[in-house]
Coordinates of C-alpha atoms in Angstrom, one line a residue:
Chain A
E271 CA 144.0 120.5 90.1
V272 CA 144.8 116.8 90.4
Q273 CA 142.2 114.6 88.7
L274 CA 142.0 110.9 88.2
V275 CA 139.1 109.5 86.2
E276 CA 138.5 105.8 85.9
S277 CA 136.5 104.2 83.1
G278 CA 135.7 100.8 81.6
G279 CA 133.9 99.1 84.4
T280 CA 130.9 96.9 83.4
L281 CA 129.2 93.6 83.8
V282 CA 131.1 90.6 82.5
Q283 CA 130.8 86.8 82.8
P284 CA 133.2 84.7 84.8
G285 CA 136.3 83.8 82.8
W286 CA 136.0 86.9 80.6
S287 CA 138.6 89.7 80.3
L288 CA 138.3 93.4 80.9
R289 CA 140.5 96.5 80.8
V290 CA 139.8 99.5 83.0
S291 CA 141.6 102.8 82.5
C292 CA 142.4 105.8 84.6
A293 CA 143.0 109.3 82.9
A294 CA 145.3 111.5 85.0
S295 CA 145.6 115.3 84.8
G296 CA 146.8 118.2 86.9
F297 CA 150.2 116.8 87.8
T298 CA 153.3 115.3 86.2
F299 CA 152.1 111.8 85.8
S300 CA 155.4 110.3 84.7
T301 CA 157.0 111.1 88.1
Y302 CA 154.6 109.2 90.4
W303 CA 154.0 105.6 91.3
M304 CA 150.4 104.7 90.7
S305 CA 148.1 102.2 92.3
W306 CA 144.9 100.3 91.8
V307 CA 142.8 99.6 94.9
R308 CA 139.5 97.8 94.9
Q309 CA 136.5 97.5 97.3
A310 CA 134.1 94.7 97.1
P311 CA 130.4 95.5 98.0
G312 CA 130.2 96.2 101.7
K313 CA 133.9 95.3 102.3
G314 CA 137.1 97.1 103.1
L315 CA 139.9 98.4 100.8
E316 CA 142.3 96.0 99.1
W317 CA 145.3 97.1 97.2
V318 CA 145.5 95.3 93.8
A319 CA 148.6 96.6 92.0
N320 CA 151.2 99.2 92.1
I321 CA 153.4 100.4 89.2
K322 CA 156.6 102.5 89.3
Y323 CA 156.6 105.9 87.6
D324 CA 158.5 104.6 84.6
G325 CA 156.7 101.3 84.4
S326 CA 159.8 99.3 85.2
E327 CA 158.4 97.7 88.4
E328 CA 155.0 96.2 89.0
Y329 CA 153.6 94.6 92.2
Y330 CA 150.4 92.6 92.7
V331 CA 148.4 91.2 95.6
D332 CA 148.6 87.4 95.6
S333 CA 144.9 86.9 94.6
V334 CA 145.4 88.5 91.2
K335 CA 149.0 87.5 90.3
G336 CA 149.0 85.9 86.9
R337 CA 145.6 87.2 86.0
F338 CA 145.9 91.0 86.2
T339 CA 148.4 93.3 84.6
V340 CA 149.0 96.9 85.4
S341 CA 150.5 99.2 82.8
R342 CA 150.8 102.9 82.0
D343 CA 151.3 105.2 79.1
N344 CA 153.1 108.3 80.3
A345 CA 152.7 110.0 76.9
K346 CA 148.9 109.7 77.4
N347 CA 148.9 110.3 81.2
S348 CA 147.0 107.0 81.5
L349 CA 147.0 104.0 83.8
Y350 CA 145.5 100.7 82.9
L351 CA 144.5 97.4 84.6
Q352 CA 144.1 94.4 82.3
M353 CA 142.0 91.8 84.1
N354 CA 141.8 88.2 82.7
S355 CA 140.1 85.1 83.9
L356 CA 137.7 87.2 86.0
R357 CA 136.0 85.5 88.9
A358 CA 132.9 86.5 91.0
D359 CA 135.2 87.6 93.9
D360 CA 136.8 90.2 91.6
T361 CA 133.5 92.1 91.7
A362 CA 134.3 95.5 93.2
V363 CA 134.7 99.2 92.7
Y364 CA 138.2 99.7 91.3
Y365 CA 139.9 102.9 92.2
C366 CA 143.1 104.4 90.8
A367 CA 145.3 106.4 93.2
R368 CA 148.4 108.4 93.0
I369 CA 151.2 107.4 95.4
R370 CA 153.2 110.2 96.9
Y371 CA 156.6 109.7 98.5
S372 CA 156.9 111.8 101.6
S373 CA 159.4 111.6 104.5
G374 CA 160.4 108.0 103.7
G375 CA 156.8 106.7 103.3
Y376 CA 154.4 106.1 100.4
Y377 CA 150.9 107.5 100.6
R378 CA 147.9 107.4 98.3
D379 CA 147.2 111.1 98.2
F380 CA 144.7 111.4 95.4
W381 CA 142.0 109.0 94.3
G382 CA 139.6 108.7 91.4
Q383 CA 135.9 108.2 91.8
G384 CA 136.1 104.5 91.0
T385 CA 134.6 102.2 88.3
L386 CA 132.4 99.2 89.1
V387 CA 133.3 95.8 87.8
T388 CA 130.7 93.2 88.2
V389 CA 131.5 89.5 87.4
S390 CA 128.4 87.4 87.2
S391 CA 126.7 85.0 84.9
Chain B
I2 CA 153.0 92.9 107.4
Q3 CA 149.4 92.7 108.6
M4 CA 147.4 95.8 109.8
T5 CA 144.7 95.2 112.4
Q6 CA 142.3 98.0 113.4
S7 CA 140.0 98.2 116.4
P8 CA 137.3 98.6 117.2
S9 CA 135.5 97.6 114.0
S10 CA 132.8 100.1 114.8
V11 CA 132.1 102.9 117.3
S12 CA 129.0 105.0 118.0
A13 CA 129.4 108.4 119.7
S14 CA 127.6 111.7 120.1
V15 CA 128.5 115.0 118.5
G16 CA 131.2 116.6 120.5
D17 CA 132.6 113.4 121.9
R18 CA 136.3 112.4 121.7
V19 CA 136.7 109.3 119.6
T20 CA 139.8 107.2 119.4
M21 CA 140.6 104.2 117.3
T22 CA 143.7 102.1 117.0
C23 CA 145.8 100.3 114.3
R24 CA 148.4 97.7 115.0
A25 CA 151.1 96.5 112.7
S26 CA 152.4 92.9 112.9
Q27 CA 155.9 94.2 112.6
G28 CA 157.5 97.6 113.4
I29 CA 156.9 100.2 110.7
S30 CA 158.4 103.3 112.5
T31 CA 156.1 106.2 111.7
W32 CA 155.3 105.1 108.1
L33 CA 151.5 105.0 108.6
A34 CA 148.6 106.7 106.9
W35 CA 145.0 107.2 107.9
Y36 CA 142.2 107.6 105.3
Q37 CA 138.5 108.6 105.7
Q38 CA 135.9 107.1 103.4
K39 CA 132.3 108.3 103.4
P40 CA 129.6 106.1 101.9
G41 CA 129.7 106.0 98.1
K42 CA 132.8 108.1 97.9
A43 CA 136.5 107.5 97.3
P44 CA 138.8 107.4 100.3
E45 CA 140.7 110.6 101.3
L46 CA 144.1 110.9 102.9
L47 CA 143.8 112.4 106.4
I48 CA 147.2 111.8 108.0
Y49 CA 150.6 110.6 106.8
G50 CA 153.7 109.9 108.7
A51 CA 151.6 108.7 111.6
S52 CA 150.9 112.3 112.8
S53 CA 151.2 114.8 109.9
L54 CA 147.9 116.3 108.9
E55 CA 147.2 116.4 105.2
S56 CA 146.4 119.8 103.8
G57 CA 142.8 120.9 104.3
V58 CA 142.0 118.3 107.0
P59 CA 140.4 119.8 110.1
S60 CA 142.6 120.1 113.2
R61 CA 140.2 118.0 115.3
F62 CA 141.8 115.0 113.6
S63 CA 145.2 113.8 115.0
G64 CA 147.4 110.8 114.8
S65 CA 150.0 109.4 117.0
G66 CA 152.2 106.3 117.5
S67 CA 155.2 104.6 116.2
G68 CA 156.6 101.1 115.8
T69 CA 153.5 98.8 115.9
D70 CA 150.8 100.8 117.7
F71 CA 149.0 103.8 116.2
T72 CA 146.0 105.9 117.2
L73 CA 143.7 108.2 115.3
T74 CA 141.7 110.6 117.4
I75 CA 138.8 112.9 116.6
S76 CA 138.8 115.5 119.4
S77 CA 135.2 116.7 119.0
L78 CA 133.1 114.5 116.7
Q79 CA 131.1 116.3 114.1
P80 CA 128.2 115.0 112.0
E81 CA 130.3 115.0 108.9
D82 CA 132.8 112.7 110.5
S83 CA 130.5 109.8 110.1
A84 CA 132.6 107.5 107.9
T85 CA 134.9 104.5 107.8
Y86 CA 138.5 105.1 108.7
Y87 CA 141.3 102.9 107.4
C88 CA 145.0 102.8 108.3
Q89 CA 147.6 101.8 105.7
R90 CA 151.3 100.9 106.2
A91 CA 153.5 103.1 104.2
N92 CA 157.0 101.8 104.8
S93 CA 159.5 100.6 102.2
S94 CA 158.8 100.8 98.5
P95 CA 155.3 100.4 97.3
P96 CA 154.9 96.7 97.1
G97 CA 151.9 96.1 99.3
L98 CA 151.0 99.3 101.2
T99 CA 148.3 97.2 102.8
F100 CA 145.2 98.5 104.6
G101 CA 143.7 97.6 107.9
G102 CA 140.1 96.4 108.0
G103 CA 138.6 99.7 108.9
T104 CA 136.7 101.3 111.8
K105 CA 133.2 102.6 111.1
V106 CA 132.3 105.7 113.1
E107 CA 128.6 106.4 113.6
I108 CA 126.8 109.3 115.1
K109 CA 124.4 108.5 118.0

């Protein structure tokens, strides 16, 4: 059974740093692209970052470029999101998701339960 | 590529047929996904490739379209279908894979 379990979300002050993690199990982690998606309170879904299965490519939404870094440890079946210079508008539930390649397209087929990051003074 | 969904919300009765649309700002062939998100829960993949039903998804859900215009239809609305539905472009390599703004389905 595929499982993704996020952790590390908490309350931090503006300007602080935080790392959230995602522990994966039930599939061959090292063969899948992975993704972070966030959802601000009462808002829609926003993709944050994607990372290639071997960690050689990373992509970010413009609003987090230069502040957030996605990484992975395939030996530990873990995905990470390092968030620096946090702002109030980064407040959201952060989900990790597996990206499946199917018939030429890329689909987020399994999601974790999410971890809440709150940025407030 | 921007994804635009309409309507932003719809209210319908149990048993009704419900249709919602997603428009891409550029053609994306059939590389489109639909997700369902219930309150307080993570999204779940419903449809991929614009019209292929994900395993375990009830057959009352269907998707259609290609190019820039796509549709998600619930043939007979059930109480458990109360949720927000998001489309997501799925073309090219993963950079992006952006979502539409969502359509909230409520039961009358």
